[in-house]
mmCIF file of C-alpha atoms and ligand atoms in Angstrom:
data_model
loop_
_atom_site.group_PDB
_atom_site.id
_atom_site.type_symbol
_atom_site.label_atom_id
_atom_site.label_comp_id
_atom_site.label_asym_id
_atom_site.label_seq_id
_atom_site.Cartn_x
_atom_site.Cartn_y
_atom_site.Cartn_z
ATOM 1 C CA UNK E 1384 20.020 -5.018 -34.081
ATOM 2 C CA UNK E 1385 21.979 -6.845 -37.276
ATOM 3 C CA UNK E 1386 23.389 -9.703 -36.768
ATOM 4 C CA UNK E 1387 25.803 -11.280 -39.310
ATOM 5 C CA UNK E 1388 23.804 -13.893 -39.933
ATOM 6 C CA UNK E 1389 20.357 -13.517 -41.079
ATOM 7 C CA UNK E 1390 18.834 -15.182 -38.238
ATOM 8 C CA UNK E 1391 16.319 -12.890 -36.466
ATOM 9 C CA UNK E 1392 17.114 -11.912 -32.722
ATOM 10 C CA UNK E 1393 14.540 -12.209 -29.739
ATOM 11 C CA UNK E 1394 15.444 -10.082 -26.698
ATOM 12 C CA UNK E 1395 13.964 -11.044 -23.118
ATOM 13 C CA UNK E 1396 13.596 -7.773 -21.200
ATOM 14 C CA UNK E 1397 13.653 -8.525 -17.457
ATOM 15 C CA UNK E 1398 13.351 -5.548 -14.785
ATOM 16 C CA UNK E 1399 14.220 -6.951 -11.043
ATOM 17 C CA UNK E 1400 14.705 -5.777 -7.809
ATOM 18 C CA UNK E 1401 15.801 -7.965 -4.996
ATOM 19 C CA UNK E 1402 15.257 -11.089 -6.692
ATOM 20 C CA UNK E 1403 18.198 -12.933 -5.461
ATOM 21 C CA UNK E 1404 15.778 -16.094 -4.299
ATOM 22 C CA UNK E 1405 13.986 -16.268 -8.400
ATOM 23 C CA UNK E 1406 17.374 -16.621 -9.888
ATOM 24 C CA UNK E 1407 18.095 -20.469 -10.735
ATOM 25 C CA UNK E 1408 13.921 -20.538 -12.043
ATOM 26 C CA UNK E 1409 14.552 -17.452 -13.803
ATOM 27 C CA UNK E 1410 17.984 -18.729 -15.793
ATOM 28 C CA UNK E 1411 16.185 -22.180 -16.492
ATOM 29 C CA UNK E 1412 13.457 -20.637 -17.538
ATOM 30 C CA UNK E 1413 15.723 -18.526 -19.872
ATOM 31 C CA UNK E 1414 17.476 -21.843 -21.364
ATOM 32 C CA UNK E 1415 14.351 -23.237 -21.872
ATOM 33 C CA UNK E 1416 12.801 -20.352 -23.767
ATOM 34 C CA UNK E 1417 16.141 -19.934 -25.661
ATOM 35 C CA UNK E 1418 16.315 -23.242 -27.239
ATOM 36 C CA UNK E 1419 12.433 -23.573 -27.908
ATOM 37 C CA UNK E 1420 12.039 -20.618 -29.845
ATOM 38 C CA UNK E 1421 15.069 -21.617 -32.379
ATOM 39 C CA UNK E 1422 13.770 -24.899 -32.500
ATOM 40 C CA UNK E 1423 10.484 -23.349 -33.643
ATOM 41 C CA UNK E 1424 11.126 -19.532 -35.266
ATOM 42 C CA UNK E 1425 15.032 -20.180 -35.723
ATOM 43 C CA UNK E 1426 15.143 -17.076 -33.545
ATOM 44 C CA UNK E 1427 18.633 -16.523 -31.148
ATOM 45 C CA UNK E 1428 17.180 -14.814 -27.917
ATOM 46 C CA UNK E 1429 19.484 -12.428 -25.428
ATOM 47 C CA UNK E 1430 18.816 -11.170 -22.240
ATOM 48 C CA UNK E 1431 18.049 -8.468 -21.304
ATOM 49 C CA UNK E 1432 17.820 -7.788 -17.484
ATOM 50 C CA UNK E 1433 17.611 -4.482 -15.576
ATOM 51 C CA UNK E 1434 19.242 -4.352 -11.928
ATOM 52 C CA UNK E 1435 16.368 -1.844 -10.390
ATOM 53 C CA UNK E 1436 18.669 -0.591 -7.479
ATOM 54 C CA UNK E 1437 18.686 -4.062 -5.630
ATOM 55 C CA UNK E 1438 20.479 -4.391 -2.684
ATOM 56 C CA UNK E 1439 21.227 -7.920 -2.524
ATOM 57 C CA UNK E 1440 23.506 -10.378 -4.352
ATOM 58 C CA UNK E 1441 21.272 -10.494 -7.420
ATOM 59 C CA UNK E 1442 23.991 -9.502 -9.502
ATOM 60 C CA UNK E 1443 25.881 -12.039 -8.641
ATOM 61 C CA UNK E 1444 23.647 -14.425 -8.935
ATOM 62 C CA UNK E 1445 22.389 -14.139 -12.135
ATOM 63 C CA UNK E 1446 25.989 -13.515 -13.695
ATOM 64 C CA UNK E 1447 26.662 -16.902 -12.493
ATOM 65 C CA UNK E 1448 23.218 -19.031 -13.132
ATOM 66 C CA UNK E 1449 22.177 -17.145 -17.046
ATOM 67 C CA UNK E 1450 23.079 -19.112 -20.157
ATOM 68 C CA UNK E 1451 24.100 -17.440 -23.480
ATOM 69 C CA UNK E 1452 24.009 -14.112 -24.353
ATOM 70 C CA UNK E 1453 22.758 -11.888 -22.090
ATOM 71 C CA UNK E 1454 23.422 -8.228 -20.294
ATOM 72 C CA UNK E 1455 22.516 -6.644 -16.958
ATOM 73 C CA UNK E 1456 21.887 -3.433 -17.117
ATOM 74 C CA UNK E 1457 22.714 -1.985 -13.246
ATOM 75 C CA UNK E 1458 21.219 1.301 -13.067
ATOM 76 C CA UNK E 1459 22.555 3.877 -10.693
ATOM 77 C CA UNK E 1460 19.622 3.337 -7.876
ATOM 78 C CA UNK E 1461 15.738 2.247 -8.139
ATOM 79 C CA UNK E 1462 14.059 4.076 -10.896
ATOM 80 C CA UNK E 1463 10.635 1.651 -10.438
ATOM 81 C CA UNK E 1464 9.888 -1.097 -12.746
ATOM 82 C CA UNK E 1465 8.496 1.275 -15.330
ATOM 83 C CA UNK E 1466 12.007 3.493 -16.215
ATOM 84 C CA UNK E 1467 13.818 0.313 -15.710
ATOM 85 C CA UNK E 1468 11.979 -1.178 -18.746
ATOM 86 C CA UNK E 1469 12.489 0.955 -20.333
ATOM 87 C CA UNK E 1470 16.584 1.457 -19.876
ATOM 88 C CA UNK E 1471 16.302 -2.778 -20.740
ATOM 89 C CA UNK E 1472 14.339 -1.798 -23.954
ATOM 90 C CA UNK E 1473 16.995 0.913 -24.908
ATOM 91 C CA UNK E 1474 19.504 -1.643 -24.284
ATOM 92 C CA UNK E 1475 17.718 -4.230 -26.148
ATOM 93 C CA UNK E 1476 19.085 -5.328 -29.923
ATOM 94 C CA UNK E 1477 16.369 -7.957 -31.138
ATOM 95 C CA UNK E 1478 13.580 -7.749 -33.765
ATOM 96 C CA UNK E 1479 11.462 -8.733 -31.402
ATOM 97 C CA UNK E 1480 11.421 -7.598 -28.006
ATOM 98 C CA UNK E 1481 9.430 -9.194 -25.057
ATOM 99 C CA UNK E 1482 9.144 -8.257 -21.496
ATOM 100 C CA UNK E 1483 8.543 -10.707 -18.626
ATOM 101 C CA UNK E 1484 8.700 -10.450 -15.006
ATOM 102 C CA UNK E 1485 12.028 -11.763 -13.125
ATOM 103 C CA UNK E 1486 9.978 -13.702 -10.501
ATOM 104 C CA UNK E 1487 7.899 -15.697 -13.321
ATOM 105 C CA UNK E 1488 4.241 -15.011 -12.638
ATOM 106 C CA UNK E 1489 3.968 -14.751 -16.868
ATOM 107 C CA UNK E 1490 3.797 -18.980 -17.802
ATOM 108 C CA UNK E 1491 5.714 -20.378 -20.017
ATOM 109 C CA UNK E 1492 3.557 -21.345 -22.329
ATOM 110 C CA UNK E 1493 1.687 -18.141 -22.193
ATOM 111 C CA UNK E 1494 5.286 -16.467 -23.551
ATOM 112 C CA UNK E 1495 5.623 -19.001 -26.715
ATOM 113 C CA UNK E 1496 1.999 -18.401 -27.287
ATOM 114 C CA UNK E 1497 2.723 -14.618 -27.773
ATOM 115 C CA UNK E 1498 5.836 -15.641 -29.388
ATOM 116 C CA UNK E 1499 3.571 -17.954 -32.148
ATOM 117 C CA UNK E 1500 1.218 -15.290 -32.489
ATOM 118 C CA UNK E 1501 3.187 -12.765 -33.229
ATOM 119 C CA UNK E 1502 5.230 -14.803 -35.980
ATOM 120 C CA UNK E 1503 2.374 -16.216 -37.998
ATOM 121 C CA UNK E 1504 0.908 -13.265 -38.769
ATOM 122 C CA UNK E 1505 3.098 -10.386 -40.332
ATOM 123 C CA UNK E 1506 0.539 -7.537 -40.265
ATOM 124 C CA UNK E 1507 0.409 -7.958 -36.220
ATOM 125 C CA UNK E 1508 3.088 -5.574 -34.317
ATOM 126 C CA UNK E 1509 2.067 -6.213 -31.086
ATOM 127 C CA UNK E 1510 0.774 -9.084 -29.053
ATOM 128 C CA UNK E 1511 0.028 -8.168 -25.729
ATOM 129 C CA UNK E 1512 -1.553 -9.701 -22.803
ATOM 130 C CA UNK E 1513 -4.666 -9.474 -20.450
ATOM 131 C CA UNK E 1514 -4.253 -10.652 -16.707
ATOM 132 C CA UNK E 1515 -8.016 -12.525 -16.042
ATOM 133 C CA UNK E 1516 -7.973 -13.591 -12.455
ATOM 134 C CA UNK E 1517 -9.225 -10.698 -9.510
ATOM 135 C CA UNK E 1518 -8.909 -13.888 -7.189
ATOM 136 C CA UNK E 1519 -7.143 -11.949 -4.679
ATOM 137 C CA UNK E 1520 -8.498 -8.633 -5.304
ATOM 138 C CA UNK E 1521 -10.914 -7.412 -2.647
ATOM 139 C CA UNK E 1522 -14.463 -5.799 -4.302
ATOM 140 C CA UNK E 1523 -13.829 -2.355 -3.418
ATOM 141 C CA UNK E 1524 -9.982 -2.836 -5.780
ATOM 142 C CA UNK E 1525 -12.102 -3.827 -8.641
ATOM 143 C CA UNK E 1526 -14.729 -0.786 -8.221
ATOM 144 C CA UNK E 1527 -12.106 1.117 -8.298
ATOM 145 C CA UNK E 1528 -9.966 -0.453 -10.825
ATOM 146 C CA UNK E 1529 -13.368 -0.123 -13.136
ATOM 147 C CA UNK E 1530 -13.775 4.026 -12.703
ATOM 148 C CA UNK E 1531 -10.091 4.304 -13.399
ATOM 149 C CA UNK E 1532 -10.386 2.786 -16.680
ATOM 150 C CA UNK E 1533 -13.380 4.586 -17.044
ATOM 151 C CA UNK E 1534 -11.769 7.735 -16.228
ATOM 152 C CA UNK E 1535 -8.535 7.718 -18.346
ATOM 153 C CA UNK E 1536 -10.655 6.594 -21.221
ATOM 154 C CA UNK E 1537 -13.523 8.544 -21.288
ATOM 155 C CA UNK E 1538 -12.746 10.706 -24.711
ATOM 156 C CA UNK E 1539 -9.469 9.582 -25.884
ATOM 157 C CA UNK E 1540 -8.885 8.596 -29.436
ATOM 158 C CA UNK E 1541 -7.425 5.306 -28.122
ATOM 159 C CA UNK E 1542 -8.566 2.675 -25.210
ATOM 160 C CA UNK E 1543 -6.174 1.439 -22.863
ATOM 161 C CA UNK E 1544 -7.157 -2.062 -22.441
ATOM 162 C CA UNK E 1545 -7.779 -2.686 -18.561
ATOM 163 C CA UNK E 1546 -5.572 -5.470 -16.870
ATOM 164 C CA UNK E 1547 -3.177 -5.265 -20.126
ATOM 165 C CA UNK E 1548 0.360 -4.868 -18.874
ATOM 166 C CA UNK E 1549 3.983 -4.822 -19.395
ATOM 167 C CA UNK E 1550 3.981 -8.295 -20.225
ATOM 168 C CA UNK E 1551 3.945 -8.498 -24.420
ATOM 169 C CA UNK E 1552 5.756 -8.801 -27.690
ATOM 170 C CA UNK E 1553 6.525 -5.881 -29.781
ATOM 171 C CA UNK E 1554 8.103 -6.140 -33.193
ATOM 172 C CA UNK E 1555 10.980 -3.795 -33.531
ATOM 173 C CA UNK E 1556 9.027 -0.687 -35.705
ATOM 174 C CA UNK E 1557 7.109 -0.181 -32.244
ATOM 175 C CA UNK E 1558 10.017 -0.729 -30.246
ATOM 176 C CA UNK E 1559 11.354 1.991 -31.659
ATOM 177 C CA UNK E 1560 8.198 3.910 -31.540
ATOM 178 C CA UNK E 1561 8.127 3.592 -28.111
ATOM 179 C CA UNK E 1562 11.535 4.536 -27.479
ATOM 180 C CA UNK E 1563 10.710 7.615 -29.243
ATOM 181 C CA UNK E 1564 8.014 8.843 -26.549
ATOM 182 C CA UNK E 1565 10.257 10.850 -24.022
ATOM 183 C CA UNK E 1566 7.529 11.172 -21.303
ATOM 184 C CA UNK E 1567 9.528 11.497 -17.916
ATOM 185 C CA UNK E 1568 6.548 10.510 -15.724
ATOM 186 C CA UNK E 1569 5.592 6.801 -17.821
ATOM 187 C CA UNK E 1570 2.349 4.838 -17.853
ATOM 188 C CA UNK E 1571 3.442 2.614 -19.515
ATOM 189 C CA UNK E 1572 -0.226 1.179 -20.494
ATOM 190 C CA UNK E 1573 -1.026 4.424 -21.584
ATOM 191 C CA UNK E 1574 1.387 4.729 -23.531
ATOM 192 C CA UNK E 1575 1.208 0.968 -25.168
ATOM 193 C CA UNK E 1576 -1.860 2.034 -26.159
ATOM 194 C CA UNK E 1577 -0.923 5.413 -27.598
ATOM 195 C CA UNK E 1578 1.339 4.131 -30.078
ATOM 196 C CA UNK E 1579 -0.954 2.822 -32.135
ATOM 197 C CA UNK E 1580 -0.143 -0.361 -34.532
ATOM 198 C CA UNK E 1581 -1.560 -3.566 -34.986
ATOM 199 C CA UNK E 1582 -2.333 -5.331 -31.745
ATOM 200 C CA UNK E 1583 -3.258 -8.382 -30.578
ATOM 201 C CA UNK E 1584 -5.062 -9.503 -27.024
ATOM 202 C CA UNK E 1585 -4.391 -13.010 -25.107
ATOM 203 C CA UNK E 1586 -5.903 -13.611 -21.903
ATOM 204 C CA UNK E 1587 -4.003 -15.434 -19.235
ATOM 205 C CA UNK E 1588 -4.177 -16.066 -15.539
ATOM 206 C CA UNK E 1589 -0.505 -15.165 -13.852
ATOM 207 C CA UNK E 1590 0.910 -18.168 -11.794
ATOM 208 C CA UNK E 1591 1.722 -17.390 -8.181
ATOM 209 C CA UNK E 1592 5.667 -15.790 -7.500
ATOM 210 C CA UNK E 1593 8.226 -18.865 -6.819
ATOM 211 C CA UNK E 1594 9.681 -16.929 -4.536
ATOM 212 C CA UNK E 1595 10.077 -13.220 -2.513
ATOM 213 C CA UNK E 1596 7.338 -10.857 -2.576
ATOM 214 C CA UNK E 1597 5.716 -8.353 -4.357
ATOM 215 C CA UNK E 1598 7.376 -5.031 -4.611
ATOM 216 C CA UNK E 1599 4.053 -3.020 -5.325
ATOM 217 C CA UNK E 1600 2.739 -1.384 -1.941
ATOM 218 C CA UNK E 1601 -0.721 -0.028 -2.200
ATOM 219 C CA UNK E 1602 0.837 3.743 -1.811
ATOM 220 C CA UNK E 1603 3.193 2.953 -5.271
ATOM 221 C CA UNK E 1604 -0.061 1.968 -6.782
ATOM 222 C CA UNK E 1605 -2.048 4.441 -6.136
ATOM 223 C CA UNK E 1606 0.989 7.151 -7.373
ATOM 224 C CA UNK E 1607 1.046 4.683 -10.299
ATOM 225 C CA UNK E 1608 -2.923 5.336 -10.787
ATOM 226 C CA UNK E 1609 -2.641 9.224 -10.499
ATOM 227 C CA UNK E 1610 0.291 9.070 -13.258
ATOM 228 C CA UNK E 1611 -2.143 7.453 -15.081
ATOM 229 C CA UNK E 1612 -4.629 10.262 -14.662
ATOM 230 C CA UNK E 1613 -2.747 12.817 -14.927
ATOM 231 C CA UNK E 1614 -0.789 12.086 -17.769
ATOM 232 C CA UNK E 1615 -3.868 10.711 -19.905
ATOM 233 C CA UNK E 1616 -6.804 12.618 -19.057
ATOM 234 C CA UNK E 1617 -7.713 16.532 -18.612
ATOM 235 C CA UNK E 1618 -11.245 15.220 -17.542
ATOM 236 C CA UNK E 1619 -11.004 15.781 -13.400
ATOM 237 C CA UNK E 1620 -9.502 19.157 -14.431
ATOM 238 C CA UNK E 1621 -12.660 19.646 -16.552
ATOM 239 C CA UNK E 1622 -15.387 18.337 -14.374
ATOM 240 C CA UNK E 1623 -13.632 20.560 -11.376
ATOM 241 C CA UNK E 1624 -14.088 23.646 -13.622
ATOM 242 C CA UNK E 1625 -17.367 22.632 -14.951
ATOM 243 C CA UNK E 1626 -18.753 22.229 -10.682
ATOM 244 C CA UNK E 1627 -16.686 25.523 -9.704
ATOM 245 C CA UNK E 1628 -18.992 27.340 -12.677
ATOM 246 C CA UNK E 1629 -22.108 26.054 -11.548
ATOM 247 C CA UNK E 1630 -20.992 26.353 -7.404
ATOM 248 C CA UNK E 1631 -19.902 30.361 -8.639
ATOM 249 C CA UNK E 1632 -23.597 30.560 -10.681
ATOM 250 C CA UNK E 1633 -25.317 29.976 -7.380
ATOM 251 C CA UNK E 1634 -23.397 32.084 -5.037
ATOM 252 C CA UNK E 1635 -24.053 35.130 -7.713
ATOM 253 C CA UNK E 1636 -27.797 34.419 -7.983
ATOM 254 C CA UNK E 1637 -27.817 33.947 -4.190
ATOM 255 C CA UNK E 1638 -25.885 36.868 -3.458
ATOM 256 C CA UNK E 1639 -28.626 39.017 -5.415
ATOM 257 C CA UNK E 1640 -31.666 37.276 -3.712
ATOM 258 C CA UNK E 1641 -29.713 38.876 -0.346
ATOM 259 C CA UNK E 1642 -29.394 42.414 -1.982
ATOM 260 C CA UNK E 1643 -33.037 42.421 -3.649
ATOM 261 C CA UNK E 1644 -34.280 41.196 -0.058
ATOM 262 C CA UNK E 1645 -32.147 43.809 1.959
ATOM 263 C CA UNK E 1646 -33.515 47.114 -0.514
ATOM 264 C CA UNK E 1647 -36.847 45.493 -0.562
ATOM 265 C CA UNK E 1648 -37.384 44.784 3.125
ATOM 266 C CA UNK E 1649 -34.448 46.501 5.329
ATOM 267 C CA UNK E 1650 -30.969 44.320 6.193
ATOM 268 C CA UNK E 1651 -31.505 41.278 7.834
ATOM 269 C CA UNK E 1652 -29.408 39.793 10.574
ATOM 270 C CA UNK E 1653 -27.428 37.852 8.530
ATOM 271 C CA UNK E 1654 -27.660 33.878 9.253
ATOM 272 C CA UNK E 1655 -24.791 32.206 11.079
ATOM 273 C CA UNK E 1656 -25.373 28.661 9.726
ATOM 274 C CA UNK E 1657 -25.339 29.776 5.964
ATOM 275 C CA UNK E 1658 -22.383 31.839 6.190
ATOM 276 C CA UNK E 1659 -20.754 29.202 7.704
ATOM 277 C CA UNK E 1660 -21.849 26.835 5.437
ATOM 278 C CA UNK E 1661 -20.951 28.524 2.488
ATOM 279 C CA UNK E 1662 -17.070 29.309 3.801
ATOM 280 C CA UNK E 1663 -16.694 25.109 4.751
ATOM 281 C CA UNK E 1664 -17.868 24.570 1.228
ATOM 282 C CA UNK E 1665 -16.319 26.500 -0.803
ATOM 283 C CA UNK E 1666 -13.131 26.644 0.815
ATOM 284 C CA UNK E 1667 -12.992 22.726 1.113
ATOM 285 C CA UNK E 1668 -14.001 23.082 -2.628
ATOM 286 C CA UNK E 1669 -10.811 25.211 -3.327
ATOM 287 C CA UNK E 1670 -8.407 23.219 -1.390
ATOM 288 C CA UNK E 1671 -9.365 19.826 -3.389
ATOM 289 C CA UNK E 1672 -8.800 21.936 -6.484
ATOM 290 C CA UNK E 1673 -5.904 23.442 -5.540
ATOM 291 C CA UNK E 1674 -4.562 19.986 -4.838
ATOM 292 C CA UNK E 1675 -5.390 18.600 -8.284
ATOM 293 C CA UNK E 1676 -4.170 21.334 -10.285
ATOM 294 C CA UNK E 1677 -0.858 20.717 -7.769
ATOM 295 C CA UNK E 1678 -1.053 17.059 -9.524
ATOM 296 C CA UNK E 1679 -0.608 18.639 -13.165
ATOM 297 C CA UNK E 1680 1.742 20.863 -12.428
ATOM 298 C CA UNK E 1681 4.244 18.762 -10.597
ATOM 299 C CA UNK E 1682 3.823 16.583 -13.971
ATOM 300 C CA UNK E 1683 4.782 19.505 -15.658
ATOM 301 C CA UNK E 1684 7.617 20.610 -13.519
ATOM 302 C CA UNK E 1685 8.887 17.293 -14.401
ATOM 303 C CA UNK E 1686 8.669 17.066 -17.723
ATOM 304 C CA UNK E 1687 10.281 20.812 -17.943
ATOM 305 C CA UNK E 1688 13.266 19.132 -15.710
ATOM 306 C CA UNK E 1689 14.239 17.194 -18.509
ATOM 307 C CA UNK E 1690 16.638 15.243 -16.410
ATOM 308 C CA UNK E 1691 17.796 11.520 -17.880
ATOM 309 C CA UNK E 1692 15.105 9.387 -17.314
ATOM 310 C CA UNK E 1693 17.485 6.440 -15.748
ATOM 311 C CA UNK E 1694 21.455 6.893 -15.138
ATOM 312 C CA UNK E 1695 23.390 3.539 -15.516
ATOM 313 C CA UNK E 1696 26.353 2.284 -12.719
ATOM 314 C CA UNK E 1697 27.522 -0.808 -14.956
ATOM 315 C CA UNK E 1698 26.739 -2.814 -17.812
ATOM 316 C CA UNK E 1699 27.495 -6.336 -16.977
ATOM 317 C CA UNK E 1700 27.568 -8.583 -19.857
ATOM 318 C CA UNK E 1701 27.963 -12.674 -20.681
ATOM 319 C CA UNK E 1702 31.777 -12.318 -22.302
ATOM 320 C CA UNK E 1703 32.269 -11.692 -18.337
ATOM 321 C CA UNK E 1704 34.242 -8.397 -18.961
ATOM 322 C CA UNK E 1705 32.504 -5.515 -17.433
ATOM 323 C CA UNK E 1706 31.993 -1.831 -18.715
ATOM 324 C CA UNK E 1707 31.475 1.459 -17.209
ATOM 325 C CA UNK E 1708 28.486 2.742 -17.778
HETATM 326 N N1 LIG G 1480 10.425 -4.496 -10.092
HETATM 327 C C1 LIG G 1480 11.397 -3.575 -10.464
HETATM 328 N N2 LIG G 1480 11.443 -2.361 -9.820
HETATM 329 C C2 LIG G 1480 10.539 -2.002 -8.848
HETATM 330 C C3 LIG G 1480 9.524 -2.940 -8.510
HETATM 331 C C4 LIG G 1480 9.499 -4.169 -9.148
HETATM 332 O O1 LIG G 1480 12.228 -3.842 -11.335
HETATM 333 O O2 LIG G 1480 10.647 -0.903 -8.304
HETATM 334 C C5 LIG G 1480 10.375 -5.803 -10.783
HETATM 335 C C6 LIG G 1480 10.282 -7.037 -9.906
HETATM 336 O O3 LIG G 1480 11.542 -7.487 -9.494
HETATM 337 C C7 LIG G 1480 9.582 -8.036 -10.814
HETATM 338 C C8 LIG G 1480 8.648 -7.144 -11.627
HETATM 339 O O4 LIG G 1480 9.190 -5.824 -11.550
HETATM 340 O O5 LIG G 1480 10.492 -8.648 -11.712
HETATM 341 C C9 LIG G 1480 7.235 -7.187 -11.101
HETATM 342 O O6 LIG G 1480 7.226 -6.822 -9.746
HETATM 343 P P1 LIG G 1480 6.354 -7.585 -8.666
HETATM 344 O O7 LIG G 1480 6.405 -9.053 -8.877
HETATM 345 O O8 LIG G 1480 6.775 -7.087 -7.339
HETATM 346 O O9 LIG G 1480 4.898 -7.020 -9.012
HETATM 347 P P2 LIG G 1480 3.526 -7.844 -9.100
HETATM 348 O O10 LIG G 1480 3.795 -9.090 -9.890
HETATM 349 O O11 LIG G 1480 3.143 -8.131 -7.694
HETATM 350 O O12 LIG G 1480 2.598 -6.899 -9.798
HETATM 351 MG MG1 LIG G 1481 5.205 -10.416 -9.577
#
């Protein structure tokens, strides 16, 4: 993190996977950024990219298209983008530390406006940023998009801001902050918002990808979204308890009504329909809350694994010598 001079460092963190066809935008856009924000902050900026377990020539191509100082971290396999941020924010030296995407959806501008904001004010620690559009996002998506943020935040003694994502600048006391938080399973917005500090919101509309396509499949999404859950929010757990009391309640009281009847009036036949009933019920009841306390305990398991969260195959760097990792 210190330099010899006392000229502040920037670090770009870029995660990418496959993005062999991004490369010459990405490294221009790199140049660009690097001699704008000395120009305007005197700030030197390094790059920071993380090789996600891509199986093309991405290496390759970035080690021979990036301009001035920069590193690739090359992780062992594909970790997802979330551990691979992380790895680039471990790696990362600068005061500042921003993270973009390799296939530049964030805009330029969008990245120097975080940049300004961030270094006019010294009581802000964070600027983050809010994705506006749902162009392409069917209506059922944003239903759903609205009870997840409902659920995770219902009760917490933070908000995480919905549509906030990777994409910010974090001064270096929360970098370090975050790199404290050891959470195997990572949500990442949760865990933006967990930390705390002085944040800032700017709302911007991603551009389109130049090039490839996106990596996110609706399954990886939906895994991403019961993270999420799971590793913010006790409520399902809660409301599943709270309906298994009541369901229990009414088979006890119902259960007595049968007993009072049968001393009262002689056994009846007993009903087909109700008994049958009751068993689909309650035993589709069970298996849905078997499955969700499965959910929190394979979190668990997890986190009791304590296994690295990333392991590293290479560090490539700009002096073009490479290390072992
Ligand atoms: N990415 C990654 N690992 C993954 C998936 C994606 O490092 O497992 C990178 C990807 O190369 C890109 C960024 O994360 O730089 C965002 O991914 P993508 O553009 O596919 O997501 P979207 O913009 O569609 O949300
Ligand atoms: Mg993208």
């Amino acid at each position: 993190m210190l330099k010899e001079t006392n000229v502040s460092l920037l670090s770009l963190v870029v995660p990418f996977l496959n993005e062999r066809d991004t490369v010459q935008q990405f490294a221009a856009f790199g140049a660009k950024l690097k001699a704008e924000v000395k120009q305007r902050h005197q700030l030197d900026l390094e790059l920071v990219l993380v090789d996600d377990g891509s199986r093309d020539d991405s290496i390759e191509r970035y080690s021979a298209a990036l301009e001035g100082e920069w590193r690739i971290v090359e992780l062992s396999r594909n970790f997802g983008k979330e551990i691979a941020l992380f790895a680039g924010i471990e790696e990362s030296r600068g005061d500042y530390v921003m993270m973009v995407d390799a296939d530049l959806q964030h805009p330029y501008d969008v990245c120097l406006e975080m940049i300004d904001a961030l270094m006019a004010d010294p009581q802000l620690d964070v600027v983050y940023t809010i994705r506006d559009d749902r162009r392409d996002e069917s209506m059922r998506k944003a239903v759903l998009g609205e009870m997840f943020y409902w659920l995770i935040n219902a009760r917490q003694r933070f908000n995480i801001p919905p549509n906030a994502g990777d994409f910010r600048i974090m001064r270096r006391s929360a970098v370090d902050a975050l790199l404290k938080v050891r959470d195997k399973r990572r949500f990442n917005k949760g865990l933006y918002a967990w930390l705390g500090f002085r944040q800032k919101a700017i709302h911007y509309t991603p551009d389109e990808r130049v090039a490839g396509a996106t990596k996110w499949s609706k399954l990886a999404l939906l895994t991403l979204s019961l993270e999420g859950i799971t590793s913010f929010t006790a409520i399902p757990l809660r409301i599943a308890s709270i309906f298994g009391l009541l369901v229990g309640l009414g088979g006890i009281i119902y259960g007595l009504h049968i007993i009072v009847t049968a001393l009262l009036y002689g056994a009846d036949v007993p009903g087909y329909p109700s008994l049958m009933s009751a068993i689909t019920v309650l035993g589709g009841f069970n298996l849905a809350l078997l499955g969700l306390l499965g959910e929190y305990i394979w979190v668990a398991v997890g986190e009791v694994k304590d296994r690295p969260l990333y392991l590293v195959r290479r560090l490539h760097h700009s002096d073009k010598k490479e290390n072992n990792g």
